[in-house]
Short mmCIF file of C-alpha atoms in Angstrom, two decimals:
data_model
loop_
_atom_site.label_atom_id
_atom_site.label_comp_id
_atom_site.label_asym_id
_atom_site.label_seq_id
_atom_site.Cartn_x
_atom_site.Cartn_y
_atom_site.Cartn_z
CA UNK A 1 65.50 26.34 -154.79
CA UNK A 2 65.34 25.74 -151.03
CA UNK A 3 61.56 25.31 -150.95
CA UNK A 4 60.93 21.82 -152.34
CA UNK A 5 57.18 22.35 -152.74
CA UNK A 6 57.69 25.37 -155.00
CA UNK A 7 60.44 23.48 -156.86
CA UNK A 8 58.04 20.59 -157.43
CA UNK A 9 55.45 23.06 -158.70
CA UNK A 10 57.95 24.40 -161.23
CA UNK A 11 58.85 20.90 -162.40
CA UNK A 12 55.19 19.98 -162.78
CA UNK A 13 54.47 23.16 -164.72
CA UNK A 14 57.24 22.34 -167.20
CA UNK A 15 55.76 18.93 -167.94
CA UNK A 16 52.09 19.90 -167.75
CA UNK A 17 50.11 19.65 -170.97
CA UNK A 18 47.30 21.88 -169.75
CA UNK A 19 47.01 24.68 -167.19
CA UNK A 20 45.81 24.03 -163.66
CA UNK A 21 42.41 25.72 -163.34
CA UNK A 22 40.80 26.53 -160.00
CA UNK A 23 38.75 29.22 -158.32
CA UNK A 24 40.74 32.44 -158.27
CA UNK A 25 42.76 31.29 -161.27
CA UNK A 26 42.58 34.73 -162.86
CA UNK A 27 44.15 36.47 -159.86
CA UNK A 28 47.65 37.84 -160.52
CA UNK A 29 49.87 36.10 -157.98
CA UNK A 30 53.44 36.33 -156.79
CA UNK A 31 55.45 33.50 -158.34
CA UNK A 32 57.19 32.81 -155.04
CA UNK A 33 54.59 32.97 -152.24
CA UNK A 34 51.59 32.37 -154.57
CA UNK A 35 49.52 35.04 -152.82
CA UNK A 36 47.96 37.90 -154.81
CA UNK A 37 50.71 40.38 -155.63
CA UNK A 38 48.98 43.05 -153.52
CA UNK A 39 49.28 40.75 -150.49
CA UNK A 40 52.72 39.25 -151.15
CA UNK A 41 54.41 37.87 -148.01
CA UNK A 42 57.88 37.26 -149.42
CA UNK A 43 59.38 39.83 -147.07
CA UNK A 44 58.15 37.76 -144.12
CA UNK A 45 59.66 34.43 -145.17
CA UNK A 46 61.76 33.24 -142.18
CA UNK A 47 65.26 31.84 -142.33
CA UNK A 48 65.29 28.01 -142.33
CA UNK A 49 65.96 26.79 -138.80
CA UNK A 50 64.29 23.41 -138.19
CA UNK A 51 66.83 20.59 -138.07
CA UNK A 52 64.20 17.89 -138.58
CA UNK A 53 63.77 16.89 -142.22
CA UNK A 54 60.41 16.93 -143.99
CA UNK A 55 59.26 15.17 -147.13
CA UNK A 56 55.94 16.09 -148.74
CA UNK A 57 54.18 13.35 -150.67
CA UNK A 58 51.69 15.41 -152.63
CA UNK A 59 48.53 14.31 -154.37
CA UNK A 60 48.44 15.29 -158.03
CA UNK A 61 47.69 19.01 -158.40
CA UNK A 62 48.24 19.86 -154.73
CA UNK A 63 51.50 21.71 -155.35
CA UNK A 64 49.66 24.18 -157.59
CA UNK A 65 47.15 25.27 -154.96
CA UNK A 66 47.82 28.68 -153.36
CA UNK A 67 45.93 27.48 -150.27
CA UNK A 68 48.48 24.71 -149.67
CA UNK A 69 50.44 25.33 -146.46
CA UNK A 70 53.05 22.58 -146.82
CA UNK A 71 55.26 25.12 -148.55
CA UNK A 72 55.34 27.16 -145.32
CA UNK A 73 56.98 24.21 -143.54
CA UNK A 74 59.44 23.91 -146.41
CA UNK A 75 60.52 27.51 -145.83
CA UNK A 76 61.22 26.79 -142.14
CA UNK A 77 62.92 23.36 -142.49
CA UNK A 78 66.58 23.35 -143.46
CA UNK A 79 66.12 20.02 -145.27
CA UNK A 80 62.93 19.34 -147.19
CA UNK A 81 61.81 17.29 -150.17
CA UNK A 82 58.61 17.11 -152.21
CA UNK A 83 57.33 14.45 -154.61
CA UNK A 84 54.11 13.81 -156.45
CA UNK A 85 52.40 10.70 -155.10
CA UNK A 86 52.18 7.61 -157.30
CA UNK A 87 50.44 4.53 -155.97
CA UNK A 88 52.58 1.88 -157.70
CA UNK A 89 55.56 3.77 -159.10
CA UNK A 90 57.06 5.95 -156.37
CA UNK A 91 60.02 8.17 -157.13
CA UNK A 92 63.35 6.39 -156.86
CA UNK A 93 64.69 9.43 -155.00
CA UNK A 94 61.86 9.17 -152.48
CA UNK A 95 62.55 5.47 -151.88
CA UNK A 96 66.24 6.26 -151.44
CA UNK A 97 65.33 8.76 -148.71
CA UNK A 98 63.33 6.11 -146.86
CA UNK A 99 66.35 3.81 -146.91
CA UNK A 100 68.97 6.43 -146.12
CA UNK A 101 70.59 5.44 -142.79
CA UNK A 102 70.93 9.12 -141.86
CA UNK A 103 67.17 9.39 -141.45
CA UNK A 104 64.47 7.86 -139.26
CA UNK A 105 61.24 8.15 -141.27
CA UNK A 106 57.85 8.73 -139.64
CA UNK A 107 54.51 9.05 -141.38
CA UNK A 108 52.47 11.83 -139.81
CA UNK A 109 48.93 10.49 -139.63
CA UNK A 110 46.20 9.87 -137.02
CA UNK A 111 46.89 6.73 -134.99
CA UNK A 112 43.34 5.45 -135.37
CA UNK A 113 44.14 4.52 -138.98
CA UNK A 114 47.34 2.60 -138.17
CA UNK A 115 47.91 -0.83 -136.68
CA UNK A 116 48.95 -0.63 -133.00
CA UNK A 117 52.42 -2.03 -133.78
CA UNK A 118 53.17 0.93 -136.07
CA UNK A 119 52.08 3.67 -133.66
CA UNK A 120 54.75 5.82 -132.02
CA UNK A 121 54.03 8.64 -129.59
CA UNK A 122 57.38 10.42 -129.42
CA UNK A 123 60.45 11.12 -131.50
CA UNK A 124 63.25 8.93 -130.08
CA UNK A 125 66.51 10.57 -129.09
CA UNK A 126 69.15 8.89 -131.24
CA UNK A 127 71.72 9.78 -133.85
CA UNK A 128 69.24 9.70 -136.72
CA UNK A 129 67.56 12.78 -138.16
CA UNK A 130 63.77 12.46 -138.03
CA UNK A 131 62.27 12.46 -141.52
CA UNK A 132 58.64 13.47 -141.25
CA UNK A 133 56.51 12.27 -144.17
CA UNK A 134 53.56 14.60 -144.78
CA UNK A 135 50.76 13.18 -146.93
CA UNK A 136 49.66 16.42 -148.53
CA UNK A 137 46.24 16.72 -150.12
CA UNK A 138 42.61 16.79 -149.07
CA UNK A 139 41.65 14.52 -146.18
CA UNK A 140 40.16 12.00 -148.62
CA UNK A 141 43.33 12.07 -150.75
CA UNK A 142 45.61 11.71 -147.71
CA UNK A 143 43.70 8.63 -146.54
CA UNK A 144 44.01 7.13 -150.01
CA UNK A 145 47.78 7.72 -150.01
CA UNK A 146 48.07 6.18 -146.54
CA UNK A 147 46.08 3.06 -147.46
CA UNK A 148 47.17 2.47 -151.04
CA UNK A 149 50.96 2.95 -150.83
CA UNK A 150 52.55 -0.45 -150.24
CA UNK A 151 55.98 1.15 -149.87
CA UNK A 152 54.77 3.08 -146.79
CA UNK A 153 53.25 0.17 -144.89
CA UNK A 154 56.27 -0.64 -142.71
CA UNK A 155 57.05 2.92 -141.66
CA UNK A 156 56.20 4.00 -138.08
CA UNK A 157 53.22 6.33 -137.74
CA UNK A 158 53.58 9.37 -135.51
CA UNK A 159 50.23 10.78 -134.46
CA UNK A 160 49.44 14.14 -132.90
CA UNK A 161 46.61 15.07 -130.57
CA UNK A 162 45.46 18.61 -131.36
CA UNK A 163 43.91 20.37 -128.37
CA UNK A 164 42.17 23.09 -130.35
CA UNK A 165 40.32 23.57 -133.59
CA UNK A 166 42.14 24.66 -136.69
CA UNK A 167 42.50 28.39 -137.35
CA UNK A 168 42.65 27.70 -141.08
CA UNK A 169 39.52 28.90 -142.85
CA UNK A 170 40.64 28.81 -146.47
CA UNK A 171 39.81 25.13 -147.00
CA UNK A 172 37.02 23.18 -145.35
CA UNK A 173 38.12 20.53 -142.86
CA UNK A 174 36.44 17.13 -142.81
CA UNK A 175 36.56 17.00 -139.00
CA UNK A 176 36.36 19.66 -136.30
CA UNK A 177 39.87 19.01 -134.98
CA UNK A 178 41.53 18.43 -138.35
CA UNK A 179 44.50 20.75 -138.79
CA UNK A 180 45.99 22.07 -142.01
CA UNK A 181 49.46 20.90 -143.02
CA UNK A 182 51.33 23.86 -141.48
CA UNK A 183 49.47 23.49 -138.18
CA UNK A 184 50.38 19.80 -138.13
CA UNK A 185 53.98 20.82 -138.80
CA UNK A 186 53.93 23.05 -135.72
CA UNK A 187 52.81 20.14 -133.52
CA UNK A 188 55.36 17.78 -135.08
CA UNK A 189 58.21 20.21 -134.42
CA UNK A 190 57.10 20.44 -130.80
CA UNK A 191 57.25 16.64 -130.51
CA UNK A 192 60.74 16.76 -132.05
CA UNK A 193 61.89 19.17 -129.34
CA UNK A 194 62.21 22.10 -131.74
CA UNK A 195 60.16 24.66 -129.82
CA UNK A 196 61.78 27.70 -131.46
CA UNK A 197 61.18 26.38 -134.99
CA UNK A 198 57.61 25.49 -134.03
CA UNK A 199 57.03 29.04 -132.82
CA UNK A 200 58.55 30.47 -136.02
CA UNK A 201 56.31 28.29 -138.19
CA UNK A 202 53.21 29.16 -136.14
CA UNK A 203 53.87 32.89 -136.58
CA UNK A 204 54.63 32.47 -140.28
CA UNK A 205 51.38 30.56 -140.74
CA UNK A 206 49.47 33.35 -138.99
CA UNK A 207 51.07 35.93 -141.30
CA UNK A 208 50.17 33.79 -144.33
CA UNK A 209 46.58 33.44 -143.16
CA UNK A 210 46.27 37.15 -142.34
CA UNK A 211 47.33 38.28 -145.80
CA UNK A 212 45.38 35.56 -147.60
CA UNK A 213 42.19 36.51 -145.77
CA UNK A 214 42.68 40.14 -146.81
CA UNK A 215 41.77 39.06 -150.32
CA UNK A 216 38.64 37.23 -149.13
CA UNK A 217 35.95 39.77 -148.13
CA UNK A 218 33.70 37.00 -146.75
CA UNK A 219 36.38 35.93 -144.23
CA UNK A 220 37.81 37.65 -141.18
CA UNK A 221 41.04 37.08 -139.28
CA UNK A 222 40.97 37.14 -135.48
CA UNK A 223 44.58 38.42 -135.35
CA UNK A 224 45.29 42.03 -136.26
CA UNK A 225 48.40 43.24 -138.03
CA UNK A 226 49.68 44.83 -134.81
CA UNK A 227 49.24 41.56 -132.91
CA UNK A 228 51.35 39.85 -135.55
CA UNK A 229 54.00 42.55 -135.40
CA UNK A 230 53.25 43.73 -138.94
CA UNK A 231 53.24 47.26 -140.25
CA UNK A 232 50.50 47.91 -142.79
#
């Protein structure tokens, strides 16, 4: 399976001893896009085109959540990996990725939480493929992963400076300018010089949000189907 987040979800489901229960758990969903079957977006999944690699370090249970947008990045990135976060026993495969000479790892996280020596502001132009590490969970969970993972402490931290508020309304942000994972991915791809992939991901995220909001009567989407180039 190309999408590592969905593959991780399948692996977790196999080993789970009890079902993941959340609001909307009784909704019949597509097994691939995780949206309600009436609002399935599988026909809009883009071809992978981003050359930058992504690895999603996911807090326990995050891969089950239909509101998670990391899986949208995984659809756009040609190379992507996903692992469940463990504080003291990280996956051997994940550690191998960090030490693979093909890659230059970067943790994507606000600079204010990193020591000045670890902060980088641009993706260097060299022969290494950037490997963007996304700490995927709630804001509180992401901060815990950032602080508590000894094996991440020597990795450079690439921060982004969002100029606008998030358009994501399906999960509450802790801060006004806090973006969801897919929106962060858009900004990261821009920093990596992948403008076309960033544009593809941004449009895909808007399609995802549009169809998800259709199932939420209390929410409205500022973009119409025609503005997104959709026929409904």
